Amino acid sequence: GAVVSQHPSRVICKSGTSVKIECRSLDFQATTMFWYRQFPKQSLMLMATSNEGSKATYEQGVEKDKFLINHASLTLSTLTVTSAHPEDSSFYICSAREAAGINEQFFGPGTRLTVL
Amino acid sequence: GQNIDQPTEMTATEGAIVQINCTYQTSGFNGLFWYQQHAGEAPTFLSYNVLDGLEEKGRFSSFLSRSKGYSYLLLKELQMKDSASYLCAVVDSNYQLIWGAGTKLIIKP
């Protein structure tokens, strides 16, 4: 089956620093990647959708200058949380879709971000 | 607006059967997913329904009625490892996934 990896799995950083999270599709080419955030006991919240080679589409209420997304290749997307604050502490999950019209998204294992 | 409704929490006994319901109102419909999510982990795929009817896969089955905007996930012969959250998600007309809040399933011995 399709495998998506995320790195790092867990990160602890100081307030004000930036953190980069990588999402890779290991055995398929992902034309679209999605970034989600999940707070404890809540459902997934879509942050942005990125298509390879184009700018990400951010959901309402998500600051694009704070959450920088780059999808430079068909197998790699990165999310950079800039100037992180404690309220950014959350579980960040990426998913990848192989092609338009194929509905299934394959999820990465998630990254637990804790901002002190 | 778009809305997915599922119960917040359910409790069942090991070895029993449980049905988790999901109702939806979305702009268009291109299929419905059920995902399982253990605490601290990412969701894992369980099932996908796009046509009406029942899809059976081992101990898990998923049912869809598009006319009623309704789906359920049926789990048989419950095991302790089935304790998790179960997420219902609908693909809308823009091929975006609309997520329910999830149902936390607690299995008791």
mmCIF file with all atom_site columns, C-alpha atoms in Angstrom:
data_model
loop_
_atom_site.group_PDB
_atom_site.id
_atom_site.type_symbol
_atom_site.label_atom_id
_atom_site.label_alt_id
_atom_site.label_comp_id
_atom_site.label_asym_id
_atom_site.label_entity_id
_atom_site.label_seq_id
_atom_site.pdbx_PDB_ins_code
_atom_site.Cartn_x
_atom_site.Cartn_y
_atom_site.Cartn_z
_atom_site.occupancy
_atom_site.B_iso_or_equiv
_atom_site.pdbx_formal_charge
_atom_site.auth_seq_id
_atom_site.auth_comp_id
_atom_site.auth_asym_id
_atom_site.auth_atom_id
_atom_site.pdbx_PDB_model_num
ATOM 1   C CA . GLY A 1 1   ? 0.000   0.000  0.000  1.00 0.00 ? 1   GLY A CA 1
ATOM 2   C CA . ALA A 1 2   ? 0.879   3.640  -0.297 1.00 0.00 ? 2   ALA A CA 1
ATOM 3   C CA . VAL A 1 3   ? 3.179   4.885  2.444  1.00 0.00 ? 3   VAL A CA 1
ATOM 4   C CA . VAL A 1 4   ? 3.572   8.431  3.690  1.00 0.00 ? 4   VAL A CA 1
ATOM 5   C CA . SER A 1 5   ? 6.262   9.384  6.159  1.00 0.00 ? 5   SER A CA 1
ATOM 6   C CA . GLN A 1 6   ? 6.625   12.444 8.343  1.00 0.00 ? 6   GLN A CA 1
ATOM 7   C CA . HIS A 1 7   ? 9.669   13.826 10.060 1.00 0.00 ? 7   HIS A CA 1
ATOM 8   C CA . PRO A 1 8   ? 10.175  14.570 12.858 1.00 0.00 ? 8   PRO A CA 1
ATOM 9   C CA . SER A 1 9   ? 7.624   12.520 14.775 1.00 0.00 ? 9   SER A CA 1
ATOM 10  C CA . ARG A 1 10  ? 7.992   14.706 17.822 1.00 0.00 ? 10  ARG A CA 1
ATOM 11  C CA . VAL A 1 11  ? 9.539   18.123 18.357 1.00 0.00 ? 11  VAL A CA 1
ATOM 12  C CA . ILE A 1 12  ? 9.855   20.418 21.346 1.00 0.00 ? 12  ILE A CA 1
ATOM 13  C CA . CYS A 1 13  ? 10.945  23.978 20.717 1.00 0.00 ? 13  CYS A CA 1
ATOM 14  C CA . LYS A 1 14  ? 11.135  27.353 22.424 1.00 0.00 ? 14  LYS A CA 1
ATOM 15  C CA . SER A 1 15  ? 8.631   30.074 21.751 1.00 0.00 ? 15  SER A CA 1
ATOM 16  C CA . GLY A 1 16  ? 9.692   32.277 18.843 1.00 0.00 ? 16  GLY A CA 1
ATOM 17  C CA . THR A 1 17  ? 11.593  29.623 16.936 1.00 0.00 ? 17  THR A CA 1
ATOM 18  C CA . SER A 1 18  ? 10.599  28.085 13.602 1.00 0.00 ? 18  SER A CA 1
ATOM 19  C CA . VAL A 1 19  ? 9.958   24.414 13.045 1.00 0.00 ? 19  VAL A CA 1
ATOM 20  C CA . LYS A 1 20  ? 9.944   22.552 9.749  1.00 0.00 ? 20  LYS A CA 1
ATOM 21  C CA . ILE A 1 21  ? 7.969   19.339 9.259  1.00 0.00 ? 21  ILE A CA 1
ATOM 22  C CA . GLU A 1 22  ? 8.552   17.124 6.236  1.00 0.00 ? 22  GLU A CA 1
ATOM 23  C CA . CYS A 1 23  ? 5.997   14.908 4.562  1.00 0.00 ? 23  CYS A CA 1
ATOM 24  C CA . ARG A 1 24  ? 7.102   12.342 1.989  1.00 0.00 ? 24  ARG A CA 1
ATOM 25  C CA . SER A 1 25  ? 5.226   9.896  -0.184 1.00 0.00 ? 25  SER A CA 1
ATOM 26  C CA . LEU A 1 26  ? 7.549   6.911  -0.320 1.00 0.00 ? 26  LEU A CA 1
ATOM 27  C CA . ASP A 1 27  ? 6.182   4.689  -3.054 1.00 0.00 ? 27  ASP A CA 1
ATOM 28  C CA . PHE A 1 28  ? 3.950   6.924  -5.146 1.00 0.00 ? 28  PHE A CA 1
ATOM 29  C CA . GLN A 1 29  ? 3.856   10.400 -6.608 1.00 0.00 ? 29  GLN A CA 1
ATOM 30  C CA . ALA A 1 30  ? 1.536   12.717 -4.732 1.00 0.00 ? 30  ALA A CA 1
ATOM 31  C CA . THR A 1 31  ? 0.028   15.427 -6.890 1.00 0.00 ? 31  THR A CA 1
ATOM 32  C CA . THR A 1 32  ? -1.785  16.809 -3.875 1.00 0.00 ? 32  THR A CA 1
ATOM 33  C CA . MET A 1 33  ? -0.776  16.911 -0.234 1.00 0.00 ? 33  MET A CA 1
ATOM 34  C CA . PHE A 1 34  ? -2.885  18.054 2.679  1.00 0.00 ? 34  PHE A CA 1
ATOM 35  C CA . TRP A 1 35  ? -1.847  19.439 6.042  1.00 0.00 ? 35  TRP A CA 1
ATOM 36  C CA . TYR A 1 36  ? -4.072  18.918 9.053  1.00 0.00 ? 36  TYR A CA 1
ATOM 37  C CA . ARG A 1 37  ? -3.908  20.009 12.654 1.00 0.00 ? 37  ARG A CA 1
ATOM 38  C CA . GLN A 1 38  ? -5.579  18.155 15.477 1.00 0.00 ? 38  GLN A CA 1
ATOM 39  C CA . PHE A 1 39  ? -5.998  19.424 19.017 1.00 0.00 ? 39  PHE A CA 1
ATOM 40  C CA . PRO A 1 40  ? -6.639  16.938 21.834 1.00 0.00 ? 40  PRO A CA 1
ATOM 41  C CA . LYS A 1 41  ? -10.033 15.254 21.666 1.00 0.00 ? 41  LYS A CA 1
ATOM 42  C CA . GLN A 1 42  ? -10.959 17.136 18.516 1.00 0.00 ? 42  GLN A CA 1
ATOM 43  C CA . SER A 1 43  ? -11.259 16.048 14.924 1.00 0.00 ? 43  SER A CA 1
ATOM 44  C CA . LEU A 1 44  ? -8.853  16.779 12.118 1.00 0.00 ? 44  LEU A CA 1
ATOM 45  C CA . MET A 1 45  ? -8.839  20.357 10.897 1.00 0.00 ? 45  MET A CA 1
ATOM 46  C CA . LEU A 1 46  ? -7.642  20.951 7.363  1.00 0.00 ? 46  LEU A CA 1
ATOM 47  C CA . MET A 1 47  ? -5.091  23.742 7.282  1.00 0.00 ? 47  MET A CA 1
ATOM 48  C CA . ALA A 1 48  ? -4.100  23.819 3.632  1.00 0.00 ? 48  ALA A CA 1
ATOM 49  C CA . THR A 1 49  ? -4.029  21.922 0.386  1.00 0.00 ? 49  THR A CA 1
ATOM 50  C CA . SER A 1 50  ? -0.919  21.968 -1.748 1.00 0.00 ? 50  SER A CA 1
ATOM 51  C CA . ASN A 1 51  ? -0.446  20.874 -5.325 1.00 0.00 ? 51  ASN A CA 1
ATOM 52  C CA . GLU A 1 52  ? 3.018   20.179 -6.647 1.00 0.00 ? 52  GLU A CA 1
ATOM 53  C CA . GLY A 1 53  ? 4.578   23.246 -8.197 1.00 0.00 ? 53  GLY A CA 1
ATOM 54  C CA . SER A 1 54  ? 1.916   25.723 -7.159 1.00 0.00 ? 54  SER A CA 1
ATOM 55  C CA . LYS A 1 55  ? 1.047   27.800 -4.128 1.00 0.00 ? 55  LYS A CA 1
ATOM 56  C CA . ALA A 1 56  ? -0.869  26.170 -1.323 1.00 0.00 ? 56  ALA A CA 1
ATOM 57  C CA . THR A 1 57  ? -4.536  26.933 -0.753 1.00 0.00 ? 57  THR A CA 1
ATOM 58  C CA . TYR A 1 58  ? -5.141  27.823 2.872  1.00 0.00 ? 58  TYR A CA 1
ATOM 59  C CA . GLU A 1 59  ? -8.365  27.287 4.756  1.00 0.00 ? 59  GLU A CA 1
ATOM 60  C CA . GLN A 1 60  ? -10.128 30.240 6.288  1.00 0.00 ? 60  GLN A CA 1
ATOM 61  C CA . GLY A 1 61  ? -8.502  31.360 9.504  1.00 0.00 ? 61  GLY A CA 1
ATOM 62  C CA . VAL A 1 62  ? -5.109  29.781 8.773  1.00 0.00 ? 62  VAL A CA 1
ATOM 63  C CA . GLU A 1 63  ? -2.325  32.353 8.457  1.00 0.00 ? 63  GLU A CA 1
ATOM 64  C CA . LYS A 1 64  ? -0.305  31.624 5.342  1.00 0.00 ? 64  LYS A CA 1
ATOM 65  C CA . ASP A 1 65  ? 2.626   33.735 6.559  1.00 0.00 ? 65  ASP A CA 1
ATOM 66  C CA . LYS A 1 66  ? 2.808   31.741 9.756  1.00 0.00 ? 66  LYS A CA 1
ATOM 67  C CA . PHE A 1 67  ? 2.365   28.297 8.268  1.00 0.00 ? 67  PHE A CA 1
ATOM 68  C CA . LEU A 1 68  ? 4.597   28.150 5.214  1.00 0.00 ? 68  LEU A CA 1
ATOM 69  C CA . ILE A 1 69  ? 3.955   25.252 2.889  1.00 0.00 ? 69  ILE A CA 1
ATOM 70  C CA . ASN A 1 70  ? 6.229   24.153 0.098  1.00 0.00 ? 70  ASN A CA 1
ATOM 71  C CA . HIS A 1 71  ? 5.418   21.328 -2.297 1.00 0.00 ? 71  HIS A CA 1
ATOM 72  C CA . ALA A 1 72  ? 8.451   21.406 -4.544 1.00 0.00 ? 72  ALA A CA 1
ATOM 73  C CA . SER A 1 73  ? 8.335   17.844 -5.780 1.00 0.00 ? 73  SER A CA 1
ATOM 74  C CA . LEU A 1 74  ? 5.826   15.049 -6.272 1.00 0.00 ? 74  LEU A CA 1
ATOM 75  C CA . THR A 1 75  ? 7.112   13.240 -3.206 1.00 0.00 ? 75  THR A CA 1
ATOM 76  C CA . LEU A 1 76  ? 7.856   16.006 -0.704 1.00 0.00 ? 76  LEU A CA 1
ATOM 77  C CA . SER A 1 77  ? 5.908   18.736 1.004  1.00 0.00 ? 77  SER A CA 1
ATOM 78  C CA . THR A 1 78  ? 7.102   20.786 3.969  1.00 0.00 ? 78  THR A CA 1
ATOM 79  C CA . LEU A 1 79  ? 5.224   22.769 6.598  1.00 0.00 ? 79  LEU A CA 1
ATOM 80  C CA . THR A 1 80  ? 7.186   25.430 8.466  1.00 0.00 ? 80  THR A CA 1
ATOM 81  C CA . VAL A 1 81  ? 5.633   26.865 11.592 1.00 0.00 ? 81  VAL A CA 1
ATOM 82  C CA . THR A 1 82  ? 7.273   30.277 11.886 1.00 0.00 ? 82  THR A CA 1
ATOM 83  C CA . SER A 1 83  ? 7.740   32.067 15.202 1.00 0.00 ? 83  SER A CA 1
ATOM 84  C CA . ALA A 1 84  ? 5.987   29.269 17.033 1.00 0.00 ? 84  ALA A CA 1
ATOM 85  C CA . HIS A 1 85  ? 3.991   30.034 20.181 1.00 0.00 ? 85  HIS A CA 1
ATOM 86  C CA . PRO A 1 86  ? 2.553   27.718 22.827 1.00 0.00 ? 86  PRO A CA 1
ATOM 87  C CA . GLU A 1 87  ? -0.898  27.890 21.209 1.00 0.00 ? 87  GLU A CA 1
ATOM 88  C CA . ASP A 1 88  ? 0.653   26.280 18.104 1.00 0.00 ? 88  ASP A CA 1
ATOM 89  C CA . SER A 1 89  ? 1.311   23.134 20.113 1.00 0.00 ? 89  SER A CA 1
ATOM 90  C CA . SER A 1 90  ? -0.689  20.443 18.376 1.00 0.00 ? 90  SER A CA 1
ATOM 91  C CA . PHE A 1 91  ? -0.585  17.212 16.380 1.00 0.00 ? 91  PHE A CA 1
ATOM 92  C CA . TYR A 1 92  ? 0.199   17.993 12.741 1.00 0.00 ? 92  TYR A CA 1
ATOM 93  C CA . ILE A 1 93  ? -0.688  15.351 10.168 1.00 0.00 ? 93  ILE A CA 1
ATOM 94  C CA . CYS A 1 94  ? -0.052  15.326 6.460  1.00 0.00 ? 94  CYS A CA 1
ATOM 95  C CA . SER A 1 95  ? -1.796  13.230 3.869  1.00 0.00 ? 95  SER A CA 1
ATOM 96  C CA . ALA A 1 96  ? -1.184  12.648 0.198  1.00 0.00 ? 96  ALA A CA 1
ATOM 97  C CA . ARG A 1 97  ? -3.381  11.894 -2.762 1.00 0.00 ? 97  ARG A CA 1
ATOM 98  C CA . GLU A 1 98  ? -2.005  10.268 -5.852 1.00 0.00 ? 98  GLU A CA 1
ATOM 99  C CA . ALA A 1 99  ? -4.013  11.994 -8.549 1.00 0.00 ? 99  ALA A CA 1
ATOM 100 C CA . ALA A 1 100 ? -7.050  14.174 -9.093 1.00 0.00 ? 100 ALA A CA 1
ATOM 101 C CA . GLY A 1 101 ? -10.286 12.222 -8.984 1.00 0.00 ? 101 GLY A CA 1
ATOM 102 C CA . ILE A 1 102 ? -8.795  9.551  -6.741 1.00 0.00 ? 102 ILE A CA 1
ATOM 103 C CA . ASN A 1 103 ? -10.415 10.146 -3.426 1.00 0.00 ? 103 ASN A CA 1
ATOM 104 C CA . GLU A 1 104 ? -8.359  8.225  -0.930 1.00 0.00 ? 104 GLU A CA 1
ATOM 105 C CA . GLN A 1 105 ? -5.813  10.136 1.104  1.00 0.00 ? 105 GLN A CA 1
ATOM 106 C CA . PHE A 1 106 ? -2.900  8.311  2.669  1.00 0.00 ? 106 PHE A CA 1
ATOM 107 C CA . PHE A 1 107 ? -1.873  9.692  6.023  1.00 0.00 ? 107 PHE A CA 1
ATOM 108 C CA . GLY A 1 108 ? 1.532   10.219 7.503  1.00 0.00 ? 108 GLY A CA 1
ATOM 109 C CA . PRO A 1 109 ? 2.102   9.181  11.127 1.00 0.00 ? 109 PRO A CA 1
ATOM 110 C CA . GLY A 1 110 ? 1.859   12.749 12.402 1.00 0.00 ? 110 GLY A CA 1
ATOM 111 C CA . THR A 1 111 ? 4.183   15.168 14.193 1.00 0.00 ? 111 THR A CA 1
ATOM 112 C CA . ARG A 1 112 ? 3.626   16.159 17.799 1.00 0.00 ? 112 ARG A CA 1
ATOM 113 C CA . LEU A 1 113 ? 4.739   19.785 18.253 1.00 0.00 ? 113 LEU A CA 1
ATOM 114 C CA . THR A 1 114 ? 5.192   21.206 21.721 1.00 0.00 ? 114 THR A CA 1
ATOM 115 C CA . VAL A 1 115 ? 6.136   24.862 22.029 1.00 0.00 ? 115 VAL A CA 1
ATOM 116 C CA . LEU A 1 116 ? 7.443   25.874 25.430 1.00 0.00 ? 116 LEU A CA 1
ATOM 117 C CA . GLY B 2 1   ? -23.203 24.769 5.328  1.00 0.00 ? 1   GLY B CA 1
ATOM 118 C CA . GLN B 2 2   ? -21.605 21.354 5.381  1.00 0.00 ? 2   GLN B CA 1
ATOM 119 C CA . ASN B 2 3   ? -22.147 19.128 8.358  1.00 0.00 ? 3   ASN B CA 1
ATOM 120 C CA . ILE B 2 4   ? -21.168 15.658 9.493  1.00 0.00 ? 4   ILE B CA 1
ATOM 121 C CA . ASP B 2 5   ? -22.778 14.260 12.626 1.00 0.00 ? 5   ASP B CA 1
ATOM 122 C CA . GLN B 2 6   ? -21.662 11.242 14.621 1.00 0.00 ? 6   GLN B CA 1
ATOM 123 C CA . PRO B 2 7   ? -21.977 10.366 18.296 1.00 0.00 ? 7   PRO B CA 1
ATOM 124 C CA . THR B 2 8   ? -19.223 11.697 20.521 1.00 0.00 ? 8   THR B CA 1
ATOM 125 C CA . GLU B 2 9   ? -18.650 8.530  22.477 1.00 0.00 ? 9   GLU B CA 1
ATOM 126 C CA . MET B 2 10  ? -19.897 4.952  22.630 1.00 0.00 ? 10  MET B CA 1
ATOM 127 C CA . THR B 2 11  ? -19.186 2.066  24.972 1.00 0.00 ? 11  THR B CA 1
ATOM 128 C CA . ALA B 2 12  ? -19.382 -1.617 24.096 1.00 0.00 ? 12  ALA B CA 1
ATOM 129 C CA . THR B 2 13  ? -18.353 -4.958 25.533 1.00 0.00 ? 13  THR B CA 1
ATOM 130 C CA . GLU B 2 14  ? -15.563 -7.168 24.241 1.00 0.00 ? 14  GLU B CA 1
ATOM 131 C CA . GLY B 2 15  ? -16.950 -9.784 21.865 1.00 0.00 ? 15  GLY B CA 1
ATOM 132 C CA . ALA B 2 16  ? -20.115 -7.812 21.143 1.00 0.00 ? 16  ALA B CA 1
ATOM 133 C CA . ILE B 2 17  ? -21.249 -5.825 18.086 1.00 0.00 ? 17  ILE B CA 1
ATOM 134 C CA . VAL B 2 18  ? -21.421 -2.039 17.829 1.00 0.00 ? 18  VAL B CA 1
ATOM 135 C CA . GLN B 2 19  ? -22.828 0.254  15.146 1.00 0.00 ? 19  GLN B CA 1
ATOM 136 C CA . ILE B 2 20  ? -21.488 3.792  14.748 1.00 0.00 ? 20  ILE B CA 1
ATOM 137 C CA . ASN B 2 21  ? -23.776 6.087  12.793 1.00 0.00 ? 21  ASN B CA 1
ATOM 138 C CA . CYS B 2 22  ? -22.877 9.058  10.626 1.00 0.00 ? 22  CYS B CA 1
ATOM 139 C CA . THR B 2 23  ? -25.261 11.513 8.981  1.00 0.00 ? 23  THR B CA 1
ATOM 140 C CA . TYR B 2 24  ? -24.135 14.181 6.566  1.00 0.00 ? 24  TYR B CA 1
ATOM 141 C CA . GLN B 2 25  ? -25.273 17.263 4.698  1.00 0.00 ? 25  GLN B CA 1
ATOM 142 C CA . THR B 2 26  ? -22.695 18.317 2.137  1.00 0.00 ? 26  THR B CA 1
ATOM 143 C CA . SER B 2 27  ? -22.459 20.207 -1.127 1.00 0.00 ? 27  SER B CA 1
ATOM 144 C CA . GLY B 2 28  ? -22.265 17.230 -3.420 1.00 0.00 ? 28  GLY B CA 1
ATOM 145 C CA . PHE B 2 29  ? -21.168 13.712 -2.652 1.00 0.00 ? 29  PHE B CA 1
ATOM 146 C CA . ASN B 2 30  ? -18.266 11.731 -4.054 1.00 0.00 ? 30  ASN B CA 1
ATOM 147 C CA . GLY B 2 31  ? -17.941 9.039  -1.461 1.00 0.00 ? 31  GLY B CA 1
ATOM 148 C CA . LEU B 2 32  ? -17.690 8.453  2.265  1.00 0.00 ? 32  LEU B CA 1
ATOM 149 C CA . PHE B 2 33  ? -14.717 7.211  4.236  1.00 0.00 ? 33  PHE B CA 1
ATOM 150 C CA . TRP B 2 34  ? -14.395 5.635  7.642  1.00 0.00 ? 34  TRP B CA 1
ATOM 151 C CA . TYR B 2 35  ? -11.050 5.962  9.391  1.00 0.00 ? 35  TYR B CA 1
ATOM 152 C CA . GLN B 2 36  ? -9.803  4.544  12.674 1.00 0.00 ? 36  GLN B CA 1
ATOM 153 C CA . GLN B 2 37  ? -7.574  6.686  14.849 1.00 0.00 ? 37  GLN B CA 1
ATOM 154 C CA . HIS B 2 38  ? -5.834  5.476  17.986 1.00 0.00 ? 38  HIS B CA 1
ATOM 155 C CA . ALA B 2 39  ? -4.813  8.104  20.497 1.00 0.00 ? 39  ALA B CA 1
ATOM 156 C CA . GLY B 2 40  ? -1.666  9.932  19.438 1.00 0.00 ? 40  GLY B CA 1
ATOM 157 C CA . GLU B 2 41  ? -1.599  8.323  16.015 1.00 0.00 ? 41  GLU B CA 1
ATOM 158 C CA . ALA B 2 42  ? -2.687  9.327  12.531 1.00 0.00 ? 42  ALA B CA 1
ATOM 159 C CA . PRO B 2 43  ? -5.913  7.970  11.020 1.00 0.00 ? 43  PRO B CA 1
ATOM 160 C CA . THR B 2 44  ? -5.855  4.661  9.185  1.00 0.00 ? 44  THR B CA 1
ATOM 161 C CA . PHE B 2 45  ? -8.207  3.751  6.368  1.00 0.00 ? 45  PHE B CA 1
ATOM 162 C CA . LEU B 2 46  ? -11.065 1.373  7.100  1.00 0.00 ? 46  LEU B CA 1
ATOM 163 C CA . SER B 2 47  ? -13.573 1.678  4.277  1.00 0.00 ? 47  SER B CA 1
ATOM 164 C CA . TYR B 2 48  ? -14.849 3.694  1.350  1.00 0.00 ? 48  TYR B CA 1
ATOM 165 C CA . ASN B 2 49  ? -18.461 3.708  0.114  1.00 0.00 ? 49  ASN B CA 1
ATOM 166 C CA . VAL B 2 50  ? -19.695 5.535  -2.947 1.00 0.00 ? 50  VAL B CA 1
ATOM 167 C CA . LEU B 2 51  ? -22.701 3.368  -3.876 1.00 0.00 ? 51  LEU B CA 1
ATOM 168 C CA . ASP B 2 52  ? -25.639 2.453  -1.668 1.00 0.00 ? 52  ASP B CA 1
ATOM 169 C CA . GLY B 2 53  ? -25.375 -0.755 0.247  1.00 0.00 ? 53  GLY B CA 1
ATOM 170 C CA . LEU B 2 54  ? -23.210 -2.713 2.592  1.00 0.00 ? 54  LEU B CA 1
ATOM 171 C CA . GLU B 2 55  ? -19.482 -3.317 2.160  1.00 0.00 ? 55  GLU B CA 1
ATOM 172 C CA . GLU B 2 56  ? -18.103 -6.085 4.326  1.00 0.00 ? 56  GLU B CA 1
ATOM 173 C CA . LYS B 2 57  ? -14.439 -6.440 5.185  1.00 0.00 ? 57  LYS B CA 1
ATOM 174 C CA . GLY B 2 58  ? -13.677 -8.979 7.863  1.00 0.00 ? 58  GLY B CA 1
ATOM 175 C CA . ARG B 2 59  ? -15.025 -7.875 11.232 1.00 0.00 ? 59  ARG B CA 1
ATOM 176 C CA . PHE B 2 60  ? -15.836 -4.411 9.898  1.00 0.00 ? 60  PHE B CA 1
ATOM 177 C CA . SER B 2 61  ? -18.700 -3.470 7.593  1.00 0.00 ? 61  SER B CA 1
ATOM 178 C CA . SER B 2 62  ? -19.805 -0.089 6.289  1.00 0.00 ? 62  SER B CA 1
ATOM 179 C CA . PHE B 2 63  ? -23.221 0.860  4.966  1.00 0.00 ? 63  PHE B CA 1
ATOM 180 C CA . LEU B 2 64  ? -24.295 3.832  2.879  1.00 0.00 ? 64  LEU B CA 1
ATOM 181 C CA . SER B 2 65  ? -27.656 5.347  1.943  1.00 0.00 ? 65  SER B CA 1
ATOM 182 C CA . ARG B 2 66  ? -27.117 8.388  -0.246 1.00 0.00 ? 66  ARG B CA 1
ATOM 183 C CA . SER B 2 67  ? -30.811 9.308  -0.329 1.00 0.00 ? 67  SER B CA 1
ATOM 184 C CA . LYS B 2 68  ? -30.844 9.500  3.476  1.00 0.00 ? 68  LYS B CA 1
ATOM 185 C CA . GLY B 2 69  ? -27.404 11.063 3.856  1.00 0.00 ? 69  GLY B CA 1
ATOM 186 C CA . TYR B 2 70  ? -26.548 8.240  6.225  1.00 0.00 ? 70  TYR B CA 1
ATOM 187 C CA . SER B 2 71  ? -23.801 5.736  6.833  1.00 0.00 ? 71  SER B CA 1
ATOM 188 C CA . TYR B 2 72  ? -22.857 3.370  9.583  1.00 0.00 ? 72  TYR B CA 1
ATOM 189 C CA . LEU B 2 73  ? -19.783 1.411  10.552 1.00 0.00 ? 73  LEU B CA 1
ATOM 190 C CA . LEU B 2 74  ? -20.474 -1.991 12.061 1.00 0.00 ? 74  LEU B CA 1
ATOM 191 C CA . LEU B 2 75  ? -17.824 -3.672 14.176 1.00 0.00 ? 75  LEU B CA 1
ATOM 192 C CA . LYS B 2 76  ? -18.305 -7.320 15.096 1.00 0.00 ? 76  LYS B CA 1
ATOM 193 C CA . GLU B 2 77  ? -16.548 -9.545 17.630 1.00 0.00 ? 77  GLU B CA 1
ATOM 194 C CA . LEU B 2 78  ? -15.126 -6.515 19.348 1.00 0.00 ? 78  LEU B CA 1
ATOM 195 C CA . GLN B 2 79  ? -11.589 -6.708 20.650 1.00 0.00 ? 79  GLN B CA 1
ATOM 196 C CA . MET B 2 80  ? -9.884  -4.468 23.172 1.00 0.00 ? 80  MET B CA 1
ATOM 197 C CA . LYS B 2 81  ? -7.637  -3.134 20.409 1.00 0.00 ? 81  LYS B CA 1
ATOM 198 C CA . ASP B 2 82  ? -10.727 -1.716 18.690 1.00 0.00 ? 82  ASP B CA 1
ATOM 199 C CA . SER B 2 83  ? -10.825 0.996  21.346 1.00 0.00 ? 83  SER B CA 1
ATOM 200 C CA . ALA B 2 84  ? -10.165 4.089  19.246 1.00 0.00 ? 84  ALA B CA 1
ATOM 201 C CA . SER B 2 85  ? -11.847 7.032  17.612 1.00 0.00 ? 85  SER B CA 1
ATOM 202 C CA . TYR B 2 86  ? -13.737 6.372  14.395 1.00 0.00 ? 86  TYR B CA 1
ATOM 203 C CA . LEU B 2 87  ? -13.898 9.222  11.930 1.00 0.00 ? 87  LEU B CA 1
ATOM 204 C CA . CYS B 2 88  ? -16.511 9.615  9.224  1.00 0.00 ? 88  CYS B CA 1
ATOM 205 C CA . ALA B 2 89  ? -15.460 11.789 6.268  1.00 0.00 ? 89  ALA B CA 1
ATOM 206 C CA . VAL B 2 90  ? -17.386 12.751 3.138  1.00 0.00 ? 90  VAL B CA 1
ATOM 207 C CA . VAL B 2 91  ? -15.875 13.787 -0.195 1.00 0.00 ? 91  VAL B CA 1
ATOM 208 C CA . ASP B 2 92  ? -17.783 16.826 -1.452 1.00 0.00 ? 92  ASP B CA 1
ATOM 209 C CA . SER B 2 93  ? -18.306 18.138 -4.973 1.00 0.00 ? 93  SER B CA 1
ATOM 210 C CA . ASN B 2 94  ? -14.859 19.778 -4.919 1.00 0.00 ? 94  ASN B CA 1
ATOM 211 C CA . TYR B 2 95  ? -13.243 16.484 -3.909 1.00 0.00 ? 95  TYR B CA 1
ATOM 212 C CA . GLN B 2 96  ? -12.477 17.923 -0.498 1.00 0.00 ? 96  GLN B CA 1
ATOM 213 C CA . LEU B 2 97  ? -12.775 15.716 2.568  1.00 0.00 ? 97  LEU B CA 1
ATOM 214 C CA . ILE B 2 98  ? -15.277 16.979 5.125  1.00 0.00 ? 98  ILE B CA 1
ATOM 215 C CA . TRP B 2 99  ? -14.542 15.415 8.502  1.00 0.00 ? 99  TRP B CA 1
ATOM 216 C CA . GLY B 2 100 ? -16.835 14.471 11.325 1.00 0.00 ? 100 GLY B CA 1
ATOM 217 C CA . ALA B 2 101 ? -15.642 15.084 14.874 1.00 0.00 ? 101 ALA B CA 1
ATOM 218 C CA . GLY B 2 102 ? -15.147 11.370 15.435 1.00 0.00 ? 102 GLY B CA 1
ATOM 219 C CA . THR B 2 103 ? -16.715 8.821  17.744 1.00 0.00 ? 103 THR B CA 1
ATOM 220 C CA . LYS B 2 104 ? -14.635 7.588  20.646 1.00 0.00 ? 104 LYS B CA 1
ATOM 221 C CA . LEU B 2 105 ? -15.318 3.892  21.122 1.00 0.00 ? 105 LEU B CA 1
ATOM 222 C CA . ILE B 2 106 ? -14.560 2.419  24.534 1.00 0.00 ? 106 ILE B CA 1
ATOM 223 C CA . ILE B 2 107 ? -14.399 -1.361 24.780 1.00 0.00 ? 107 ILE B CA 1
ATOM 224 C CA . LYS B 2 108 ? -14.905 -2.931 28.200 1.00 0.00 ? 108 LYS B CA 1
ATOM 225 C CA . PRO B 2 109 ? -13.928 -6.489 29.150 1.00 0.00 ? 109 PRO B CA 1
#
